[in-house]
PDB file of C-alpha atoms and ligand atoms in Angstrom:
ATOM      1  CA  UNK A 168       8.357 -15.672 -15.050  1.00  0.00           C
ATOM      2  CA  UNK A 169       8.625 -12.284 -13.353  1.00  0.00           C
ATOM      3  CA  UNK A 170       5.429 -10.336 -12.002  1.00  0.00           C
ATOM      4  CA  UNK A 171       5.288  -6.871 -10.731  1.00  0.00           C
ATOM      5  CA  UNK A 172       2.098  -6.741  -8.545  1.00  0.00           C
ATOM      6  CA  UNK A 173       0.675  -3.196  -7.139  1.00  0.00           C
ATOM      7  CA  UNK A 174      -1.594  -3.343  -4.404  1.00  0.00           C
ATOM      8  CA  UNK A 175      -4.098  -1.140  -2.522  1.00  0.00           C
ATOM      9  CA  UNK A 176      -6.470  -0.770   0.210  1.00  0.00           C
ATOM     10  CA  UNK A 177      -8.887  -3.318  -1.692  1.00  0.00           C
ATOM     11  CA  UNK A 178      -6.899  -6.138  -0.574  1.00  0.00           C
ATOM     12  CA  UNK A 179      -7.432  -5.456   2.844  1.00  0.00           C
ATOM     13  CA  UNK A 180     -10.912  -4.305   2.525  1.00  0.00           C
ATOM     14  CA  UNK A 181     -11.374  -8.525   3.974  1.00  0.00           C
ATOM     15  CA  UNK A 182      -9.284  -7.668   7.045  1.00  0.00           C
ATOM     16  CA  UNK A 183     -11.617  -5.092   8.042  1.00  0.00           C
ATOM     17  CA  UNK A 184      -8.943  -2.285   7.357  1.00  0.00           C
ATOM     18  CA  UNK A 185     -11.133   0.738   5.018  1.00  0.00           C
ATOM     19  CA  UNK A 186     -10.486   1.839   1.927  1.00  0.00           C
ATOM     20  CA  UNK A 187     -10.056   5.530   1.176  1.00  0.00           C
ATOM     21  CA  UNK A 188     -12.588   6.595  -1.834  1.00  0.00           C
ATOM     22  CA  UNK A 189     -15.555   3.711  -1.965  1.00  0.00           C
ATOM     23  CA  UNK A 190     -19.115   4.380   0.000  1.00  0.00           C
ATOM     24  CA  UNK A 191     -18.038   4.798   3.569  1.00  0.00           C
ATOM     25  CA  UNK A 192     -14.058   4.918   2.995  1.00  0.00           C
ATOM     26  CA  UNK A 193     -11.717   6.730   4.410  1.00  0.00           C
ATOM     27  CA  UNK A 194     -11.668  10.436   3.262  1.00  0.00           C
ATOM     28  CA  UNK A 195     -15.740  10.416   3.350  1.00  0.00           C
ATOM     29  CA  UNK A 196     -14.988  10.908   6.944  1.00  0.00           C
ATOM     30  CA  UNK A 197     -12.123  12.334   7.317  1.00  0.00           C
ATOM     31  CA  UNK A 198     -10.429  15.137   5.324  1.00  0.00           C
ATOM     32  CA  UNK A 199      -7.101  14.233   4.107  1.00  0.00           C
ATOM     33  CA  UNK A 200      -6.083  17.573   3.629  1.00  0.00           C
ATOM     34  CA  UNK A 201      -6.716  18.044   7.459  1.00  0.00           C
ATOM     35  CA  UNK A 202      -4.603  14.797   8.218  1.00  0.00           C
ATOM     36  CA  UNK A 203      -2.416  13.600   5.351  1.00  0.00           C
ATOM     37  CA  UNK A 204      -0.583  16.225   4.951  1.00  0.00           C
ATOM     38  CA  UNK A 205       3.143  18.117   6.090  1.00  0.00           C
ATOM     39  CA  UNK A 206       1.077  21.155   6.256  1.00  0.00           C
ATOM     40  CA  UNK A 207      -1.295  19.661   8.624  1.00  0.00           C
ATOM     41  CA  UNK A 208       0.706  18.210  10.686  1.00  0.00           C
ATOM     42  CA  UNK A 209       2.987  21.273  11.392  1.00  0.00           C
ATOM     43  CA  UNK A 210      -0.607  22.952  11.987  1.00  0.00           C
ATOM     44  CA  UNK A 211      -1.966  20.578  13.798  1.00  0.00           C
ATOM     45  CA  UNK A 212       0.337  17.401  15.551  1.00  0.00           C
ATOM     46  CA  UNK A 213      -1.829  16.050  17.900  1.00  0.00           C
ATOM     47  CA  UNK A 214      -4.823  15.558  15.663  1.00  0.00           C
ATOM     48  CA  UNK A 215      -2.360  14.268  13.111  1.00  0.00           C
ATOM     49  CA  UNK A 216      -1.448  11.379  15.512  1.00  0.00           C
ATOM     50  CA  UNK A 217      -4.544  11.098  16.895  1.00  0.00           C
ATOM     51  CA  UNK A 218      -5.577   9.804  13.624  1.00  0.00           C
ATOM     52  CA  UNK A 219      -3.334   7.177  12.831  1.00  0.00           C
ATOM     53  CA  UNK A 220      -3.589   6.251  16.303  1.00  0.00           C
ATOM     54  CA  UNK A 221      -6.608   5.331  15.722  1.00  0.00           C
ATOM     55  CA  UNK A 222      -5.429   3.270  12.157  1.00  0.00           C
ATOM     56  CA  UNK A 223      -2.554   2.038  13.863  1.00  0.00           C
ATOM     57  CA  UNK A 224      -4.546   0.209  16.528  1.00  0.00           C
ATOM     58  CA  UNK A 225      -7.099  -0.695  14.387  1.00  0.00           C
ATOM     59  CA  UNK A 226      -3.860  -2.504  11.912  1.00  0.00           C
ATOM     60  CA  UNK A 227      -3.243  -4.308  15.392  1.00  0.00           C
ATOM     61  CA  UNK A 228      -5.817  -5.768  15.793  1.00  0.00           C
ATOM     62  CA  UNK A 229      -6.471  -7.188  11.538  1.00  0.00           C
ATOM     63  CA  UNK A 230      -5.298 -10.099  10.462  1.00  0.00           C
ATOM     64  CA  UNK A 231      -4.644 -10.849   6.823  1.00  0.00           C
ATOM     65  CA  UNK A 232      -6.677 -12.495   4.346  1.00  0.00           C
ATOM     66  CA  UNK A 233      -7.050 -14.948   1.874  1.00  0.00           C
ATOM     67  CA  UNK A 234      -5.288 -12.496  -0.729  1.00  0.00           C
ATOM     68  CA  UNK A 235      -2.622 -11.212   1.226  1.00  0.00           C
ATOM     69  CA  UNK A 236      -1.806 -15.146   2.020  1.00  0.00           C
ATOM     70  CA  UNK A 237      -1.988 -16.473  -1.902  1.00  0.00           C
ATOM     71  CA  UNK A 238       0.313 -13.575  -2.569  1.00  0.00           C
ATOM     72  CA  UNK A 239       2.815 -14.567  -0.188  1.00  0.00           C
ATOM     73  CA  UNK A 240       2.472 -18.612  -1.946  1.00  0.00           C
ATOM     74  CA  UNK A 241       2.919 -16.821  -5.324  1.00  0.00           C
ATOM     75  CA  UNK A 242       6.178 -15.130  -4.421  1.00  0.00           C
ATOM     76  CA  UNK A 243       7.417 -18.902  -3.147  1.00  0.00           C
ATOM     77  CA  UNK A 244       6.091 -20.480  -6.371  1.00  0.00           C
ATOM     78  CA  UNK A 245       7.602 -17.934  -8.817  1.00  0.00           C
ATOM     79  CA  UNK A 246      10.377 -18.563  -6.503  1.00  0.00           C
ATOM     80  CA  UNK A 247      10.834 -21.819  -7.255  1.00  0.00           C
ATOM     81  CA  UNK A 248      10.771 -21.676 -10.930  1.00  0.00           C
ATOM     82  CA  UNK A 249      13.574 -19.228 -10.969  1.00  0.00           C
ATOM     83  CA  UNK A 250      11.027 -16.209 -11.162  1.00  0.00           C
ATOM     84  CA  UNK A 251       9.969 -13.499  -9.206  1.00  0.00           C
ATOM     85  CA  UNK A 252       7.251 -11.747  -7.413  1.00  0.00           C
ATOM     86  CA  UNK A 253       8.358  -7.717  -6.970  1.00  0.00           C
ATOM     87  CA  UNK A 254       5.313  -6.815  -4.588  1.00  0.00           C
ATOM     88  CA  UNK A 255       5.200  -3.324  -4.426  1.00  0.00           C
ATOM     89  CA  UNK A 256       1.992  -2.168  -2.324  1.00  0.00           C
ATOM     90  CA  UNK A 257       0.611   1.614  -1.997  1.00  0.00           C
ATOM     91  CA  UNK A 258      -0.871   0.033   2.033  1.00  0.00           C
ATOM     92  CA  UNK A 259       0.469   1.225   5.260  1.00  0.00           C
ATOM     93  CA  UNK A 260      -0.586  -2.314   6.439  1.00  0.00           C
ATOM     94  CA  UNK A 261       1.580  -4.863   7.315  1.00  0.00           C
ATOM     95  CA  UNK A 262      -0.451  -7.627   6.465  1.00  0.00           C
ATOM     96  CA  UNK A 263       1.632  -8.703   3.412  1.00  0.00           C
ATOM     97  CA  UNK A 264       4.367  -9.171   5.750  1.00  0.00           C
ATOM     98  CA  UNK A 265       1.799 -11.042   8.438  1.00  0.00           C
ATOM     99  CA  UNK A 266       0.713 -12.919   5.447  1.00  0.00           C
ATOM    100  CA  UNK A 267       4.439 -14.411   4.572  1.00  0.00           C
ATOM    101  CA  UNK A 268       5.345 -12.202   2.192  1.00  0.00           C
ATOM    102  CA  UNK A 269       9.124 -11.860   2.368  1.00  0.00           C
ATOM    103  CA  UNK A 270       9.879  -9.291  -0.296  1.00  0.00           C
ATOM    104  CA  UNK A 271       7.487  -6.112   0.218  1.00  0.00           C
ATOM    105  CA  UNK A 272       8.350  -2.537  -1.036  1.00  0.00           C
ATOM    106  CA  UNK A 273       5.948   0.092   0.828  1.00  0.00           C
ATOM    107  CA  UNK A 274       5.975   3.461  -1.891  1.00  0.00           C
ATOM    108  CA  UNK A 275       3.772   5.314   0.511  1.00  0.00           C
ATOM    109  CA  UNK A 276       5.701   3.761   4.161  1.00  0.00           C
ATOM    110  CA  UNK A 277       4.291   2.149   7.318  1.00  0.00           C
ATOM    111  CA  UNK A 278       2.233   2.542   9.553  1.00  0.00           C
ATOM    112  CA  UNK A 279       3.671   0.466  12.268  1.00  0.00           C
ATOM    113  CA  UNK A 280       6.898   2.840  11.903  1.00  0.00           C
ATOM    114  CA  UNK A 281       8.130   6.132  13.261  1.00  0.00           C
ATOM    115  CA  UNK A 282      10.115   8.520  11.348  1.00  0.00           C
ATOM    116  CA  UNK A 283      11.941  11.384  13.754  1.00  0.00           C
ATOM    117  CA  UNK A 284      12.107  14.318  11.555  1.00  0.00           C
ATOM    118  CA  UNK A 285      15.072  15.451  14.123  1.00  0.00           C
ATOM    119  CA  UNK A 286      17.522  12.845  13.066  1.00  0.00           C
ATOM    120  CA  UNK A 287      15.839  10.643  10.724  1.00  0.00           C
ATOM    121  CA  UNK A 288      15.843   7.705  12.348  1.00  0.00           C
ATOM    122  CA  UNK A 289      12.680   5.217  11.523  1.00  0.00           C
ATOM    123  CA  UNK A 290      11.879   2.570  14.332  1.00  0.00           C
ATOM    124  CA  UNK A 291       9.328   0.061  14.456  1.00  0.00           C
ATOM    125  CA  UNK A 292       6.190   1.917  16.392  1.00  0.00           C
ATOM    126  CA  UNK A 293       3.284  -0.042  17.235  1.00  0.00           C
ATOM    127  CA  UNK A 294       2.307   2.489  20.280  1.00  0.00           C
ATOM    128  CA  UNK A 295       0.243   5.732  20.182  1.00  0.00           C
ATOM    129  CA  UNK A 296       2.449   8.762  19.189  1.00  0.00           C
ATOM    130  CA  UNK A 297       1.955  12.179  20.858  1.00  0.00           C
ATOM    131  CA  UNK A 298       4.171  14.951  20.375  1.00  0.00           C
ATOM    132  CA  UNK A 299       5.735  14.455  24.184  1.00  0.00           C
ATOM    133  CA  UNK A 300       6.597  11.111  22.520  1.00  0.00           C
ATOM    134  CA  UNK A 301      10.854  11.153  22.936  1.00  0.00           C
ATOM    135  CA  UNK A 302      12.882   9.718  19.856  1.00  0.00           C
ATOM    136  CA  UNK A 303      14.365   6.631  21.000  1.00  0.00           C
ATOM    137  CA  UNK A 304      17.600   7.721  19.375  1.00  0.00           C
ATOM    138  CA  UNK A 305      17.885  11.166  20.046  1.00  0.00           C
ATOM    139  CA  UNK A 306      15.841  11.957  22.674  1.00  0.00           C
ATOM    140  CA  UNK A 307      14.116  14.761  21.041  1.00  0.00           C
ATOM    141  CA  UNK A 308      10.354  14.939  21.958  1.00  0.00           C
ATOM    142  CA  UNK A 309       8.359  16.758  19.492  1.00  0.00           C
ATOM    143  CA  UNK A 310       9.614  15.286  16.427  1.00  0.00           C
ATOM    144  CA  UNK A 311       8.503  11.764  15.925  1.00  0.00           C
ATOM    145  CA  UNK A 312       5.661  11.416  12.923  1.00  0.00           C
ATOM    146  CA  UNK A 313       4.358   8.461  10.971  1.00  0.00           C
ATOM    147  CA  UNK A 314       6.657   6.681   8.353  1.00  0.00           C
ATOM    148  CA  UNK A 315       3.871   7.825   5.857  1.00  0.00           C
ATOM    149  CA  UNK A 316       4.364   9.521   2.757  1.00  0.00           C
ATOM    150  CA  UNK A 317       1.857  12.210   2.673  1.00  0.00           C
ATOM    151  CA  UNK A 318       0.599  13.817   0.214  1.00  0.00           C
ATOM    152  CA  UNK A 319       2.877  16.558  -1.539  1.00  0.00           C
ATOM    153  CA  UNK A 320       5.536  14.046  -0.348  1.00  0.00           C
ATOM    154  CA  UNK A 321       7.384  11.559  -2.422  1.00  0.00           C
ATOM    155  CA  UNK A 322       6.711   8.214  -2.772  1.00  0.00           C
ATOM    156  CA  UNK A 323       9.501   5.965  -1.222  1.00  0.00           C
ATOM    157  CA  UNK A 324      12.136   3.073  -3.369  1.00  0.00           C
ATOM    158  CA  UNK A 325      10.581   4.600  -6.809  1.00  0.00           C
ATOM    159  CA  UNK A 326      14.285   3.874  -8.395  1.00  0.00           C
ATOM    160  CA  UNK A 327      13.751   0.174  -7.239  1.00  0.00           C
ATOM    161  CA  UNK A 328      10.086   0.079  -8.970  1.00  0.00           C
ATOM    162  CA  UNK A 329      10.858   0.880 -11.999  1.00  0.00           C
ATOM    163  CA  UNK A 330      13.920  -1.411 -12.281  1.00  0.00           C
ATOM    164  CA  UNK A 331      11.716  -4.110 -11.451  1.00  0.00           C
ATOM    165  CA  UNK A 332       9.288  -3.186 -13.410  1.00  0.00           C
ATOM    166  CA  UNK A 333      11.651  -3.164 -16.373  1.00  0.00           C
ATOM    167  CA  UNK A 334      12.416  -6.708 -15.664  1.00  0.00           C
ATOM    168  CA  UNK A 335       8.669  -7.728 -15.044  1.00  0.00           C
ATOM    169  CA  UNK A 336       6.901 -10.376 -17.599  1.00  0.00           C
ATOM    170  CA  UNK A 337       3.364  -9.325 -16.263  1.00  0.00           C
ATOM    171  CA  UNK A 338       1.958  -6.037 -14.329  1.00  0.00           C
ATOM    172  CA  UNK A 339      -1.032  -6.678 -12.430  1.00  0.00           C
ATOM    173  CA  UNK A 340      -2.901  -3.989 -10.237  1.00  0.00           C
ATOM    174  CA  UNK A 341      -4.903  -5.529  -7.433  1.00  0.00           C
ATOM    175  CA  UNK A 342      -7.473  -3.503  -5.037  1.00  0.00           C
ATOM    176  CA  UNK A 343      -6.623   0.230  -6.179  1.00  0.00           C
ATOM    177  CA  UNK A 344      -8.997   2.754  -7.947  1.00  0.00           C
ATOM    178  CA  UNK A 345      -5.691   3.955  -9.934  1.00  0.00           C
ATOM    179  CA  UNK A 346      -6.522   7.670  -8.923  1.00  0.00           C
ATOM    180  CA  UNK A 347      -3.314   8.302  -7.131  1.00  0.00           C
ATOM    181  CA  UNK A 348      -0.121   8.899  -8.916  1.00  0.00           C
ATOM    182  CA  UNK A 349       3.121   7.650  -9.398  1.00  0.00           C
ATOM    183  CA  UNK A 350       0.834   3.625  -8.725  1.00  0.00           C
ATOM    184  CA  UNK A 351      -1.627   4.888 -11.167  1.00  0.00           C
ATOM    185  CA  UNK A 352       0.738   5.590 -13.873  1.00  0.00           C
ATOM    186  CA  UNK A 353       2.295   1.934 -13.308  1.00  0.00           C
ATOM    187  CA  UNK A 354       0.329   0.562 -15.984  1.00  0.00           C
ATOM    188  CA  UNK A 355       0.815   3.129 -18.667  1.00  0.00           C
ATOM    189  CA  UNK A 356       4.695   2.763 -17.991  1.00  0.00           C
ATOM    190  CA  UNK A 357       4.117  -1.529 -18.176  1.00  0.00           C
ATOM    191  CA  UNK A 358       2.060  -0.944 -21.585  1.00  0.00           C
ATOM    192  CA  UNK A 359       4.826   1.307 -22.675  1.00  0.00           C
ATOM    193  CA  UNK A 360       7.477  -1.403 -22.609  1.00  0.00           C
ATOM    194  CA  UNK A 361       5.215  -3.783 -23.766  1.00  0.00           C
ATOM    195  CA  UNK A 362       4.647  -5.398 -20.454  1.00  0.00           C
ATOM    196  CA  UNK A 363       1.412  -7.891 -20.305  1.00  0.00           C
ATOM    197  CA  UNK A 364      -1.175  -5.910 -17.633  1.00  0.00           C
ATOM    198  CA  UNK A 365      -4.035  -7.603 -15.834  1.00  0.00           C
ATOM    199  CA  UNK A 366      -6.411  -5.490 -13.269  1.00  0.00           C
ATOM    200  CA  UNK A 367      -7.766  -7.532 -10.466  1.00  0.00           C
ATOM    201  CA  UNK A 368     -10.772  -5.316  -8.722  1.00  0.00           C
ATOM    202  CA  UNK A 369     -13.842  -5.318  -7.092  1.00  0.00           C
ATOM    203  CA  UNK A 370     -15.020  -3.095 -10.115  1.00  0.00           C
ATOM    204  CA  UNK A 371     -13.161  -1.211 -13.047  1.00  0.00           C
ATOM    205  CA  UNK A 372     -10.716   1.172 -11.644  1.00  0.00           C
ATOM    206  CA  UNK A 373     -10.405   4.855 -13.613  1.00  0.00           C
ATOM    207  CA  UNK A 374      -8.220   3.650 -15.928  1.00  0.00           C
ATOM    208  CA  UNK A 375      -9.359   0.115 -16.581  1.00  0.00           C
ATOM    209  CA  UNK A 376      -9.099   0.706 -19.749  1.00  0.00           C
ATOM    210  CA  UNK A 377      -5.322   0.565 -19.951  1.00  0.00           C
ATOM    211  CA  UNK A 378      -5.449  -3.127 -18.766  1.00  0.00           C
ATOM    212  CA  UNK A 379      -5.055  -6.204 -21.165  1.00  0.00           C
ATOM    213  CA  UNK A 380      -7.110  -8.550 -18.837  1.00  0.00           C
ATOM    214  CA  UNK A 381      -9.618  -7.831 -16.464  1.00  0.00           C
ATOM    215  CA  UNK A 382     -10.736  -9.896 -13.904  1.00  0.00           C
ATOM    216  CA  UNK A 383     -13.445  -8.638 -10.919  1.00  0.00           C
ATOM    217  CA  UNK A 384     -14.438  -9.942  -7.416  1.00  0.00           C
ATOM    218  CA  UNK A 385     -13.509  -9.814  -4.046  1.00  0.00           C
ATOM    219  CA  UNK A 386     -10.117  -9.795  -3.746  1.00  0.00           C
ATOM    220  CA  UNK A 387      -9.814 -12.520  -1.018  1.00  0.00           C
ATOM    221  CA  UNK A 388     -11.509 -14.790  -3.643  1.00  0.00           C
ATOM    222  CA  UNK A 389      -9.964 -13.337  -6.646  1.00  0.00           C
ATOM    223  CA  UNK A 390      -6.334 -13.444  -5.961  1.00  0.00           C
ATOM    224  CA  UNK A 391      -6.681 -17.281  -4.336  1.00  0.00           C
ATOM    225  CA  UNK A 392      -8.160 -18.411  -7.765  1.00  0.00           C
ATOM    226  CA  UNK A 393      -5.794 -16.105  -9.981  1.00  0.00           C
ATOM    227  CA  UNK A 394      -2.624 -17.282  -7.809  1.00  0.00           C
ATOM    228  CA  UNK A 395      -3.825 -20.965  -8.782  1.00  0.00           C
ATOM    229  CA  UNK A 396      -4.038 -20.437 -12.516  1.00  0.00           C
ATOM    230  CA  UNK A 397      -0.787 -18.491 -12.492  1.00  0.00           C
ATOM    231  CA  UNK A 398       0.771 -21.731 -10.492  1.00  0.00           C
ATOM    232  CA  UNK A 399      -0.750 -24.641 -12.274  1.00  0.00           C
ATOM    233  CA  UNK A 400      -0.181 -22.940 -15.720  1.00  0.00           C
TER     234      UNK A 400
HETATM  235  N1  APR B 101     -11.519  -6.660  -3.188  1.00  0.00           N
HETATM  236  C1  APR B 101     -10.910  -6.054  -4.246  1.00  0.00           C
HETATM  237  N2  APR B 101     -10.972  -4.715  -4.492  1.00  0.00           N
HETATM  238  C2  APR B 101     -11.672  -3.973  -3.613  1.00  0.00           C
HETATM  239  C3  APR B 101     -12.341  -4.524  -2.494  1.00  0.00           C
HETATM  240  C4  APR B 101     -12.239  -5.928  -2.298  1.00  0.00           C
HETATM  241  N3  APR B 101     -12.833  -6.541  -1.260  1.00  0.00           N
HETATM  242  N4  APR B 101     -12.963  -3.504  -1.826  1.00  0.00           N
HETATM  243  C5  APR B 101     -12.686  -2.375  -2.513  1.00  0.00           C
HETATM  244  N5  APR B 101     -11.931  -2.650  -3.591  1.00  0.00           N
HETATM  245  C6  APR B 101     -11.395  -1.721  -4.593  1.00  0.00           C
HETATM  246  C7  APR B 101     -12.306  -0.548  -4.889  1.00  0.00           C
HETATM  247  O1  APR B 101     -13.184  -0.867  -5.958  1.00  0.00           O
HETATM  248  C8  APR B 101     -11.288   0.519  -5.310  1.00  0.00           C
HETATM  249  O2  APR B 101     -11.040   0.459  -6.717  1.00  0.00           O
HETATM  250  O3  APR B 101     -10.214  -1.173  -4.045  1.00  0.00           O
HETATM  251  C9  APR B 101     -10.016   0.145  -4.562  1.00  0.00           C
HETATM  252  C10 APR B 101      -9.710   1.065  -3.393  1.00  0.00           C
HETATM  253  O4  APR B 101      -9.431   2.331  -3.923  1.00  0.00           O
HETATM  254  P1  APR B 101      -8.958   3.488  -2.935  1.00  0.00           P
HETATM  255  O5  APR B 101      -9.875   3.527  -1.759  1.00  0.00           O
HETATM  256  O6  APR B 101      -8.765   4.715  -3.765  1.00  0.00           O
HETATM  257  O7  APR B 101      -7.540   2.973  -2.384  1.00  0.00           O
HETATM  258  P2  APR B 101      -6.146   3.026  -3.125  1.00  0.00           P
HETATM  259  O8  APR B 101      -6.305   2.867  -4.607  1.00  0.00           O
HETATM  260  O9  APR B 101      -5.255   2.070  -2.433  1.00  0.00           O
HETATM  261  O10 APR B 101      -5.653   4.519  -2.814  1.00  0.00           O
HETATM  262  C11 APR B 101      -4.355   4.864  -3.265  1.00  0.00           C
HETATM  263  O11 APR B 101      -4.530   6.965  -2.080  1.00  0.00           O
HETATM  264  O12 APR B 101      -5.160   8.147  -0.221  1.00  0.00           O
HETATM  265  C12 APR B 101      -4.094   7.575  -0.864  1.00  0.00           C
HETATM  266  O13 APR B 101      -2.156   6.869   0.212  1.00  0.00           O
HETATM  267  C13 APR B 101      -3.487   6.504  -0.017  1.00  0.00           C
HETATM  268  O14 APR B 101      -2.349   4.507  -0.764  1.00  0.00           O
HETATM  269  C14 APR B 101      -3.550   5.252  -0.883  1.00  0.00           C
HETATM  270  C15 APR B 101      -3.727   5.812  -2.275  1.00  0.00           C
END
């Protein structure tokens, strides 16, 4: 059996990492149009990094939960009944990977990575970035930025999605509010080819509708019990 999962900020809600639209998330304190952006960041550097600084040592210091770790048992079960997890996760985080996940495709990049808009290069950053901060492969200071995709900016591997999701026996949308395309169109595109869907939330998402199965709860108790049925089926 193949599963396409989609993740989102609700499965590290446990780890103590926010999400971005509930009471209290992200952008109801900080304006992502001030901070998310190309724009802003050409405007603005230093309060750019300043901000995911501040994520970025926060992501240090979280450990993954319950879901991130079933997750990581799922793709070694599917594994070993000649299937396949494709984990494709909208997060920054790198808790998947903390978690034992060995296959991980990050559509909107990482935040323990630094892209030098000089030469391209991406390095593994778990530092504070300034704008003095030098590229460690070509020395230019001034042009090292988050591997984030912003938005107005592409999502990353999108080929690689949909291949996989062309290939997938089951979509299933864990800890996102589907509000933020391409990931919230995932579903539609799974229904379209006639791809079994199952949301996993801590409450309907916008378009919980579009989902076959439904299934609502913390995700760090959620996923453990889901992973089990999937595994003992
Ligand atoms: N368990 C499961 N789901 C949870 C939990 C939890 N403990 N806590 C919150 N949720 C759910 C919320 O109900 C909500 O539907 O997680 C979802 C979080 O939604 P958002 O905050 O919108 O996060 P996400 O869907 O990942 O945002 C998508 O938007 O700002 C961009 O790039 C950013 O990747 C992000 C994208």
């Amino acid at each position: 059996m193949n599963i396409f999962v989609l993740t989102g900020a609700g499965i590290s809600a446990a780890s103590g990492l926010g999400t971005f639209r509930d009471k209290d998330g992200l952008w109801t304190h900080f304006d992502p149009m001030k901070l998310a952006t190309p724009e802003a960041f050409a405007r603005d550097p230093n309060e750019v990094h300043a901000f995911y600084n501040m994520r970025r040592r926060n992501l240090i210091e979280a450990e993954p939960n319950a879901a991130h770790h079933a997750l990581a048992r799922l793709e070694a079960g599917l594994g070993a009944r000649g299937g396949r997890l494709f984990l494709c996760t909208q997060n920054i985080d790198d808790l998947h990977e903390r978690a034992g996940s060995q296959q991980v495709t990050h559509m909107h990049g990482e935040l323990l990575k630094a892209r030098c808009v000089q030469c391209n290069a991406v390095t593994l950053w778990h530092e504070d970035l300034s704008i003095e901060t030098p590229c460690l492969s070509c020395g230019c200071a001034g042009g090292l930025r988050p591997h984030v995709v912003w938005f107005g900016e592409l999502p990353l591997f999108m080929d690689a999605i949909y291949d996989a999701m062309l290939d997938a026996d089951l979509f299933v949308a864990i800890g996102t509010s589907g509000s933020v395309y391409p990931a919230a169109g995932f579903v539609s595109e799974a229904r379209g080819h006639g791809i079994r869907t199952c949301e996993i939330n801590l409450e309907p998402s916008d378009n919980a509708r579009r989902f076959d199965e439904r299934r609502y709860g913390p995700a760090s108790e959620a996923i453990p019990a889901w992973v089990k049925d999937v595994l003992t089926a």
